mmCIF file of C-alpha atoms and ligand atoms in Angstrom:
data_model
loop_
_atom_site.group_PDB
_atom_site.id
_atom_site.type_symbol
_atom_site.label_atom_id
_atom_site.label_comp_id
_atom_site.label_asym_id
_atom_site.label_seq_id
_atom_site.Cartn_x
_atom_site.Cartn_y
_atom_site.Cartn_z
ATOM 1 C CA MET Z 27 0.000 0.000 0.000
ATOM 2 C CA VAL Z 28 2.787 2.386 0.969
ATOM 3 C CA ARG Z 29 4.685 1.341 -2.107
ATOM 4 C CA LEU Z 30 1.614 1.970 -4.294
ATOM 5 C CA ASN Z 31 1.195 5.428 -2.753
ATOM 6 C CA VAL Z 32 4.815 6.245 -3.563
ATOM 7 C CA ALA Z 33 4.227 5.118 -7.151
ATOM 8 C CA VAL Z 34 1.092 7.236 -7.446
ATOM 9 C CA CYS Z 35 2.952 10.215 -5.989
ATOM 10 C CA ARG Z 36 5.749 9.709 -8.534
ATOM 11 C CA ILE Z 37 3.303 9.636 -11.415
ATOM 12 C CA GLY Z 38 1.594 12.729 -10.006
ATOM 13 C CA LEU Z 39 4.933 14.514 -9.744
ATOM 14 C CA LEU Z 40 5.870 13.547 -13.298
ATOM 15 C CA LEU Z 41 2.539 14.815 -14.633
ATOM 16 C CA PHE Z 42 3.005 18.023 -12.663
ATOM 17 C CA LEU Z 43 6.546 18.536 -13.999
ATOM 18 C CA SER Z 44 5.551 17.827 -17.593
ATOM 19 C CA ALA Z 45 2.636 20.274 -17.248
ATOM 20 C CA ILE Z 46 5.118 22.941 -16.152
ATOM 21 C CA ALA Z 47 7.411 22.142 -19.083
ATOM 22 C CA ALA Z 48 4.523 22.312 -21.555
ATOM 23 C CA SER Z 49 3.329 25.655 -20.249
ATOM 24 C CA ALA Z 50 6.786 27.196 -19.911
ATOM 25 C CA ILE Z 51 6.438 29.198 -23.125
ATOM 26 C CA ALA Z 52 4.162 32.124 -22.357
ATOM 27 C CA GLU Z 53 1.225 32.469 -24.701
ATOM 28 C CA ASN Z 54 1.406 36.243 -24.795
ATOM 29 C CA SER Z 55 5.028 36.487 -25.906
ATOM 30 C CA VAL Z 56 7.106 35.054 -28.757
ATOM 31 C CA GLN Z 57 6.314 31.348 -28.913
ATOM 32 C CA ARG Z 58 8.296 30.208 -31.922
ATOM 33 C CA MET Z 59 9.904 31.333 -35.140
ATOM 34 C CA TYR Z 60 9.994 29.630 -38.516
ATOM 35 C CA VAL Z 61 13.000 30.282 -40.755
ATOM 36 C CA LEU Z 62 11.890 29.990 -44.389
ATOM 37 C CA ASN Z 63 14.125 29.458 -47.423
ATOM 38 C CA CYS Z 64 13.365 32.551 -49.507
ATOM 39 C CA GLY Z 65 15.901 32.068 -52.275
ATOM 40 C CA GLU Z 66 19.532 31.334 -52.994
ATOM 41 C CA SER Z 67 22.111 33.248 -54.973
ATOM 42 C CA ARG Z 68 25.667 32.980 -56.246
ATOM 43 C CA THR Z 69 27.981 35.826 -57.124
ATOM 44 C CA ASN Z 70 30.991 35.482 -59.397
ATOM 45 C CA ASP Z 71 32.819 38.280 -57.534
ATOM 46 C CA VAL Z 72 32.204 38.588 -53.794
ATOM 47 C CA SER Z 73 34.510 41.620 -53.545
ATOM 48 C CA MET Z 74 31.530 43.821 -54.410
ATOM 49 C CA TRP Z 75 30.548 43.135 -50.788
ATOM 50 C CA SER Z 76 34.095 43.156 -49.409
ATOM 51 C CA PRO Z 77 35.993 45.838 -51.365
ATOM 52 C CA GLY Z 78 39.599 44.822 -52.003
ATOM 53 C CA ASP Z 79 39.151 41.341 -50.508
ATOM 54 C CA ASP Z 80 38.487 38.072 -52.359
ATOM 55 C CA VAL Z 81 38.492 39.794 -55.748
ATOM 56 C CA GLY Z 82 37.053 37.522 -58.446
ATOM 57 C CA LYS Z 83 36.043 34.841 -55.909
ATOM 58 C CA SER Z 84 32.577 33.334 -56.142
ATOM 59 C CA ARG Z 85 30.328 32.888 -53.113
ATOM 60 C CA ASP Z 86 26.905 31.419 -52.366
ATOM 61 C CA PHE Z 87 24.371 33.394 -50.346
ATOM 62 C CA SER Z 88 21.336 32.215 -48.415
ATOM 63 C CA ASP Z 89 18.204 34.349 -48.264
ATOM 64 C CA ASN Z 90 15.706 33.782 -45.456
ATOM 65 C CA CYS Z 91 12.293 35.011 -44.414
ATOM 66 C CA TYR Z 92 11.264 34.706 -40.772
ATOM 67 C CA LEU Z 93 7.774 34.015 -39.460
ATOM 68 C CA ILE Z 94 7.237 34.835 -35.782
ATOM 69 C CA ARG Z 95 4.302 33.600 -33.747
ATOM 70 C CA HIS Z 96 3.443 35.940 -30.882
ATOM 71 C CA GLY Z 97 0.215 35.000 -29.114
ATOM 72 C CA LYS Z 98 -2.509 35.168 -31.757
ATOM 73 C CA ASP Z 99 -0.385 37.329 -34.064
ATOM 74 C CA LEU Z 100 1.877 36.312 -36.918
ATOM 75 C CA MET Z 101 4.686 38.629 -37.938
ATOM 76 C CA LEU Z 102 6.651 38.176 -41.169
ATOM 77 C CA TRP Z 103 10.146 39.615 -41.396
ATOM 78 C CA ASP Z 104 11.255 39.968 -45.049
ATOM 79 C CA THR Z 105 9.574 38.352 -48.062
ATOM 80 C CA GLY Z 106 12.571 37.060 -50.037
ATOM 81 C CA MET Z 107 13.036 36.802 -53.777
ATOM 82 C CA SER Z 108 9.974 36.749 -56.004
ATOM 83 C CA ASP Z 109 8.277 33.337 -56.163
ATOM 84 C CA ALA Z 110 8.110 33.887 -59.953
ATOM 85 C CA ILE Z 111 11.831 32.954 -60.097
ATOM 86 C CA ALA Z 112 10.815 29.379 -59.205
ATOM 87 C CA ASP Z 113 9.506 29.040 -62.790
ATOM 88 C CA LYS Z 114 13.142 29.156 -63.964
ATOM 89 C CA PRO Z 115 14.916 26.154 -62.394
ATOM 90 C CA GLU Z 116 18.137 27.195 -64.157
ATOM 91 C CA GLY Z 117 18.001 30.502 -62.224
ATOM 92 C CA VAL Z 118 17.928 34.103 -63.404
ATOM 93 C CA THR Z 119 20.784 36.563 -63.615
ATOM 94 C CA ALA Z 120 20.674 39.923 -61.857
ATOM 95 C CA ALA Z 121 22.834 42.963 -61.104
ATOM 96 C CA GLY Z 122 24.343 42.998 -64.603
ATOM 97 C CA GLY Z 123 25.471 39.371 -64.403
ATOM 98 C CA LEU Z 124 27.057 39.717 -60.944
ATOM 99 C CA LEU Z 125 24.456 37.399 -59.417
ATOM 100 C CA THR Z 126 22.455 34.294 -60.311
ATOM 101 C CA LEU Z 127 19.248 33.786 -58.315
ATOM 102 C CA TRP Z 128 17.215 30.661 -57.596
ATOM 103 C CA VAL Z 129 13.968 30.039 -55.775
ATOM 104 C CA ARG Z 130 13.813 26.298 -55.058
ATOM 105 C CA ARG Z 131 10.719 26.501 -52.834
ATOM 106 C CA THR Z 132 8.211 29.320 -53.048
ATOM 107 C CA LEU Z 133 7.320 31.336 -49.976
ATOM 108 C CA ALA Z 134 3.636 30.758 -50.721
ATOM 109 C CA SER Z 135 4.090 26.962 -50.681
ATOM 110 C CA GLN Z 136 6.083 27.028 -47.441
ATOM 111 C CA LEU Z 137 3.390 29.099 -45.719
ATOM 112 C CA ARG Z 138 0.728 26.729 -47.065
ATOM 113 C CA GLU Z 139 2.647 23.795 -45.590
ATOM 114 C CA LEU Z 140 2.464 25.541 -42.195
ATOM 115 C CA GLY Z 141 -1.274 26.124 -42.602
ATOM 116 C CA VAL Z 142 -0.774 29.884 -42.901
ATOM 117 C CA ALA Z 143 -2.590 31.965 -45.536
ATOM 118 C CA PRO Z 144 -0.924 35.243 -46.595
ATOM 119 C CA THR Z 145 -3.903 37.118 -45.143
ATOM 120 C CA ASP Z 146 -3.231 35.494 -41.733
ATOM 121 C CA ILE Z 147 -0.096 37.642 -41.427
ATOM 122 C CA THR Z 148 -1.011 40.456 -39.026
ATOM 123 C CA HIS Z 149 2.336 42.307 -38.911
ATOM 124 C CA ILE Z 150 4.935 42.729 -41.630
ATOM 125 C CA ALA Z 151 8.310 44.446 -41.709
ATOM 126 C CA LEU Z 152 11.094 44.310 -44.278
ATOM 127 C CA SER Z 153 14.730 44.903 -43.402
ATOM 128 C CA HIS Z 154 14.809 47.022 -46.568
ATOM 129 C CA PHE Z 155 13.200 47.184 -49.988
ATOM 130 C CA HIS Z 156 15.803 45.551 -52.266
ATOM 131 C CA ALA Z 157 14.265 42.875 -54.496
ATOM 132 C CA ASP Z 158 15.671 39.877 -52.570
ATOM 133 C CA HIS Z 159 13.793 41.055 -49.450
ATOM 134 C CA SER Z 160 10.638 42.570 -50.954
ATOM 135 C CA GLY Z 161 10.058 40.020 -53.755
ATOM 136 C CA ASN Z 162 6.736 38.685 -52.429
ATOM 137 C CA ALA Z 163 5.574 41.709 -50.445
ATOM 138 C CA ASN Z 164 2.485 42.133 -52.628
ATOM 139 C CA LEU Z 165 0.965 38.978 -51.074
ATOM 140 C CA PHE Z 166 0.604 40.486 -47.602
ATOM 141 C CA THR Z 167 -1.984 43.187 -48.003
ATOM 142 C CA ALA Z 168 -3.814 42.553 -44.711
ATOM 143 C CA ALA Z 169 -0.807 43.123 -42.445
ATOM 144 C CA LYS Z 170 0.219 46.239 -40.592
ATOM 145 C CA LEU Z 171 3.467 47.478 -42.186
ATOM 146 C CA TYR Z 172 6.322 48.736 -39.996
ATOM 147 C CA ILE Z 173 8.785 50.852 -41.962
ATOM 148 C CA GLN Z 174 11.269 53.626 -41.260
ATOM 149 C CA GLY Z 175 10.141 56.965 -42.692
ATOM 150 C CA ALA Z 176 13.395 57.263 -44.681
ATOM 151 C CA GLU Z 177 12.783 53.872 -46.333
ATOM 152 C CA TYR Z 178 9.153 54.748 -47.043
ATOM 153 C CA ASP Z 179 10.190 57.958 -48.807
ATOM 154 C CA ALA Z 180 12.786 56.078 -50.886
ATOM 155 C CA ALA Z 181 10.513 53.125 -51.768
ATOM 156 C CA PHE Z 182 7.282 55.014 -52.408
ATOM 157 C CA GLY Z 183 8.752 58.328 -53.576
ATOM 158 C CA SER Z 184 9.317 59.480 -57.145
ATOM 159 C CA GLU Z 185 12.696 57.777 -57.746
ATOM 160 C CA PRO Z 186 12.757 54.287 -56.174
ATOM 161 C CA SER Z 187 15.228 53.047 -58.832
ATOM 162 C CA LYS Z 188 17.792 55.528 -57.487
ATOM 163 C CA PHE Z 189 17.918 53.314 -54.387
ATOM 164 C CA GLY Z 190 17.950 50.038 -56.336
ATOM 165 C CA PHE Z 191 14.277 49.313 -55.583
ATOM 166 C CA ALA Z 192 11.796 47.609 -57.953
ATOM 167 C CA PRO Z 193 8.297 48.851 -56.951
ATOM 168 C CA ALA Z 194 6.461 46.153 -58.935
ATOM 169 C CA ASN Z 195 7.393 43.756 -56.097
ATOM 170 C CA TYR Z 196 5.831 45.778 -53.284
ATOM 171 C CA GLU Z 197 3.472 48.324 -54.836
ATOM 172 C CA ASN Z 198 0.382 46.749 -53.167
ATOM 173 C CA LEU Z 199 1.748 47.661 -49.719
ATOM 174 C CA ARG Z 200 0.798 51.278 -50.376
ATOM 175 C CA ALA Z 201 -2.731 50.426 -49.209
ATOM 176 C CA ASN Z 202 -1.670 48.546 -46.026
ATOM 177 C CA PRO Z 203 -2.093 50.102 -42.609
ATOM 178 C CA VAL Z 204 1.355 51.567 -41.999
ATOM 179 C CA VAL Z 205 3.371 52.502 -38.926
ATOM 180 C CA LYS Z 206 6.139 54.892 -39.990
ATOM 181 C CA LEU Z 207 9.130 54.794 -37.687
ATOM 182 C CA ASN Z 208 12.032 57.053 -36.917
ATOM 183 C CA GLY Z 209 14.256 54.773 -34.851
ATOM 184 C CA ASP Z 210 13.731 51.633 -32.759
ATOM 185 C CA HIS Z 211 10.247 50.266 -32.114
ATOM 186 C CA ASP Z 212 8.914 47.663 -29.671
ATOM 187 C CA VAL Z 213 6.308 45.907 -31.857
ATOM 188 C CA PHE Z 214 4.240 44.136 -29.167
ATOM 189 C CA ASP Z 215 5.103 46.510 -26.332
ATOM 190 C CA ASP Z 216 6.645 43.727 -24.255
ATOM 191 C CA GLY Z 217 10.280 43.834 -25.424
ATOM 192 C CA SER Z 218 10.007 40.487 -27.225
ATOM 193 C CA VAL Z 219 10.199 41.809 -30.821
ATOM 194 C CA VAL Z 220 11.981 45.104 -31.367
ATOM 195 C CA ILE Z 221 12.746 46.763 -34.692
ATOM 196 C CA LEU Z 222 16.234 48.284 -34.611
ATOM 197 C CA SER Z 223 17.050 51.202 -36.846
ATOM 198 C CA THR Z 224 20.214 50.208 -38.757
ATOM 199 C CA PRO Z 225 20.584 52.692 -41.641
ATOM 200 C CA GLY Z 226 23.422 52.619 -44.154
ATOM 201 C CA HIS Z 227 22.779 49.768 -46.598
ATOM 202 C CA THR Z 228 19.619 51.698 -47.558
ATOM 203 C CA PRO Z 229 18.320 54.999 -46.092
ATOM 204 C CA GLY Z 230 15.890 53.338 -43.672
ATOM 205 C CA HIS Z 231 17.367 49.879 -43.235
ATOM 206 C CA GLN Z 232 16.297 48.040 -40.083
ATOM 207 C CA SER Z 233 17.174 44.847 -38.173
ATOM 208 C CA LEU Z 234 15.036 42.836 -35.757
ATOM 209 C CA LEU Z 235 15.603 41.742 -32.164
ATOM 210 C CA VAL Z 236 13.616 38.609 -31.317
ATOM 211 C CA ARG Z 237 13.656 37.201 -27.788
ATOM 212 C CA LEU Z 238 13.118 33.477 -28.350
ATOM 213 C CA PRO Z 239 11.731 31.593 -25.340
ATOM 214 C CA ARG Z 240 14.511 28.985 -25.202
ATOM 215 C CA ARG Z 241 17.391 30.212 -27.386
ATOM 216 C CA GLY Z 242 17.266 33.735 -26.006
ATOM 217 C CA ALA Z 243 17.866 36.991 -27.851
ATOM 218 C CA VAL Z 244 18.756 36.952 -31.547
ATOM 219 C CA VAL Z 245 19.163 39.890 -33.898
ATOM 220 C CA LEU Z 246 18.112 39.244 -37.503
ATOM 221 C CA SER Z 247 20.635 41.239 -39.508
ATOM 222 C CA GLY Z 248 18.830 42.061 -42.724
ATOM 223 C CA ASP Z 249 21.668 43.431 -44.893
ATOM 224 C CA MET Z 250 23.274 45.361 -42.011
ATOM 225 C CA VAL Z 251 26.048 42.859 -42.784
ATOM 226 C CA HIS Z 252 26.089 40.106 -45.428
ATOM 227 C CA PHE Z 253 28.370 37.397 -44.004
ATOM 228 C CA GLN Z 254 30.522 36.549 -41.002
ATOM 229 C CA GLU Z 255 33.926 37.650 -42.392
ATOM 230 C CA ASN Z 256 32.496 41.070 -43.183
ATOM 231 C CA TRP Z 257 31.135 41.303 -39.642
ATOM 232 C CA THR Z 258 34.450 40.260 -38.064
ATOM 233 C CA ASN Z 259 36.337 42.802 -40.153
ATOM 234 C CA ARG Z 260 33.590 45.470 -40.184
ATOM 235 C CA ARG Z 261 33.671 45.663 -43.990
ATOM 236 C CA VAL Z 262 31.147 47.838 -45.819
ATOM 237 C CA PRO Z 263 29.943 46.801 -49.304
ATOM 238 C CA ALA Z 264 30.809 49.168 -52.164
ATOM 239 C CA ARG Z 265 27.188 49.739 -53.173
ATOM 240 C CA ASN Z 266 25.772 50.640 -49.750
ATOM 241 C CA PHE Z 267 23.724 53.834 -49.752
ATOM 242 C CA ASP Z 268 25.855 55.503 -47.043
ATOM 243 C CA ARG Z 269 29.143 53.808 -46.194
ATOM 244 C CA GLU Z 270 30.026 55.907 -43.119
ATOM 245 C CA GLN Z 271 26.558 55.435 -41.672
ATOM 246 C CA SER Z 272 26.899 51.685 -42.357
ATOM 247 C CA ALA Z 273 30.117 51.581 -40.312
ATOM 248 C CA ARG Z 274 28.499 53.507 -37.410
ATOM 249 C CA THR Z 275 25.504 51.164 -37.505
ATOM 250 C CA MET Z 276 27.772 48.104 -37.190
ATOM 251 C CA GLU Z 277 29.461 49.592 -34.104
ATOM 252 C CA ARG Z 278 26.084 50.357 -32.542
ATOM 253 C CA ILE Z 279 24.812 46.819 -33.131
ATOM 254 C CA ALA Z 280 28.035 45.261 -31.801
ATOM 255 C CA ALA Z 281 27.494 47.165 -28.524
ATOM 256 C CA PHE Z 282 23.803 46.225 -28.526
ATOM 257 C CA LEU Z 283 24.598 42.499 -28.942
ATOM 258 C CA ALA Z 284 27.039 42.609 -26.032
ATOM 259 C CA GLU Z 285 24.601 44.469 -23.745
ATOM 260 C CA ASN Z 286 21.729 42.124 -24.561
ATOM 261 C CA HIS Z 287 23.743 38.885 -24.722
ATOM 262 C CA ALA Z 288 22.227 38.465 -28.180
ATOM 263 C CA GLN Z 289 23.387 36.359 -31.125
ATOM 264 C CA LEU Z 290 23.596 37.866 -34.606
ATOM 265 C CA TRP Z 291 21.828 35.784 -37.275
ATOM 266 C CA ILE Z 292 23.231 36.946 -40.609
ATOM 267 C CA ASN Z 293 20.613 36.494 -43.308
ATOM 268 C CA HIS Z 294 22.894 35.972 -46.313
ATOM 269 C CA ASP Z 295 25.597 33.891 -44.528
ATOM 270 C CA LYS Z 296 24.944 30.480 -46.024
ATOM 271 C CA ALA Z 297 27.106 28.457 -43.615
ATOM 272 C CA GLN Z 298 25.455 29.998 -40.549
ATOM 273 C CA SER Z 299 22.013 29.818 -42.119
ATOM 274 C CA ASP Z 300 22.419 26.121 -42.997
ATOM 275 C CA ALA Z 301 23.055 25.392 -39.297
ATOM 276 C CA ILE Z 302 19.663 26.845 -38.253
ATOM 277 C CA PRO Z 303 16.590 24.584 -38.576
ATOM 278 C CA HIS Z 304 14.307 25.699 -41.404
ATOM 279 C CA ALA Z 305 10.553 25.319 -41.924
ATOM 280 C CA PRO Z 306 8.550 23.209 -41.517
ATOM 281 C CA GLY Z 307 10.680 22.882 -38.375
ATOM 282 C CA HIS Z 308 10.923 25.849 -36.046
ATOM 283 C CA VAL Z 309 13.163 27.467 -33.458
ATOM 284 C CA GLU Z 310 12.097 28.395 -29.930
HETATM 285 ZN ZN1 LIG G 402 20.060 44.680 -49.823
#
């Protein structure tokens, strides 16, 4: 009888502990994040991103989109290369032959696999409006758009091509509810998802702090930096909109990472990206 009671108590304790484990991720904060494959590219001369270094060397880039579940909300960070590129399995060339682009899996199909319709996305923000980040933006017309005022003026002003933007990719966003920013912004007002103003690559470039429930704080780089060696050496790509501002931004983010014990997830760094689980899996 005593022995049976001990056994029952043990089972009770186990149930209790597993209930705690299951409920450990708060429902009103970030619960999980899906990393989606939003294209791949190869350059035949990486020195365009690292002036004077690795001249004539080719390099592969990853390109991710990130879907964040926060309570009942779904936030999409970046929209990748246009799904239309998937119709060309041999890839398409861009930037005057400097790049070849592939879309092996469309963003739409990856969302469908997760049971998410584009209109389910409640919040959307792009690191910046270059075509490999804004390629599928037109799908997300129901979401509230978070954008720096300087990026808005460049993307929706009279000369978007001056900034390397292709409005056909994102023109529909004009009608979205929009929150124009001038600096950092705490999206859910609980510190769990914070847009960081990181200008330089484009006039209103931004990065994203996400506090994951188990992995802790990560900063999604956007194109604040393109790959690890450039981060280590604080290199600024030749074509950035403002190179001095880019350098200041990198110093600011380095200090921010140290203060917040945050990791930097570099969007276009293929080796780092390959080590992070992608959808349909998720990170917590
Ligand atoms: Zn870019």
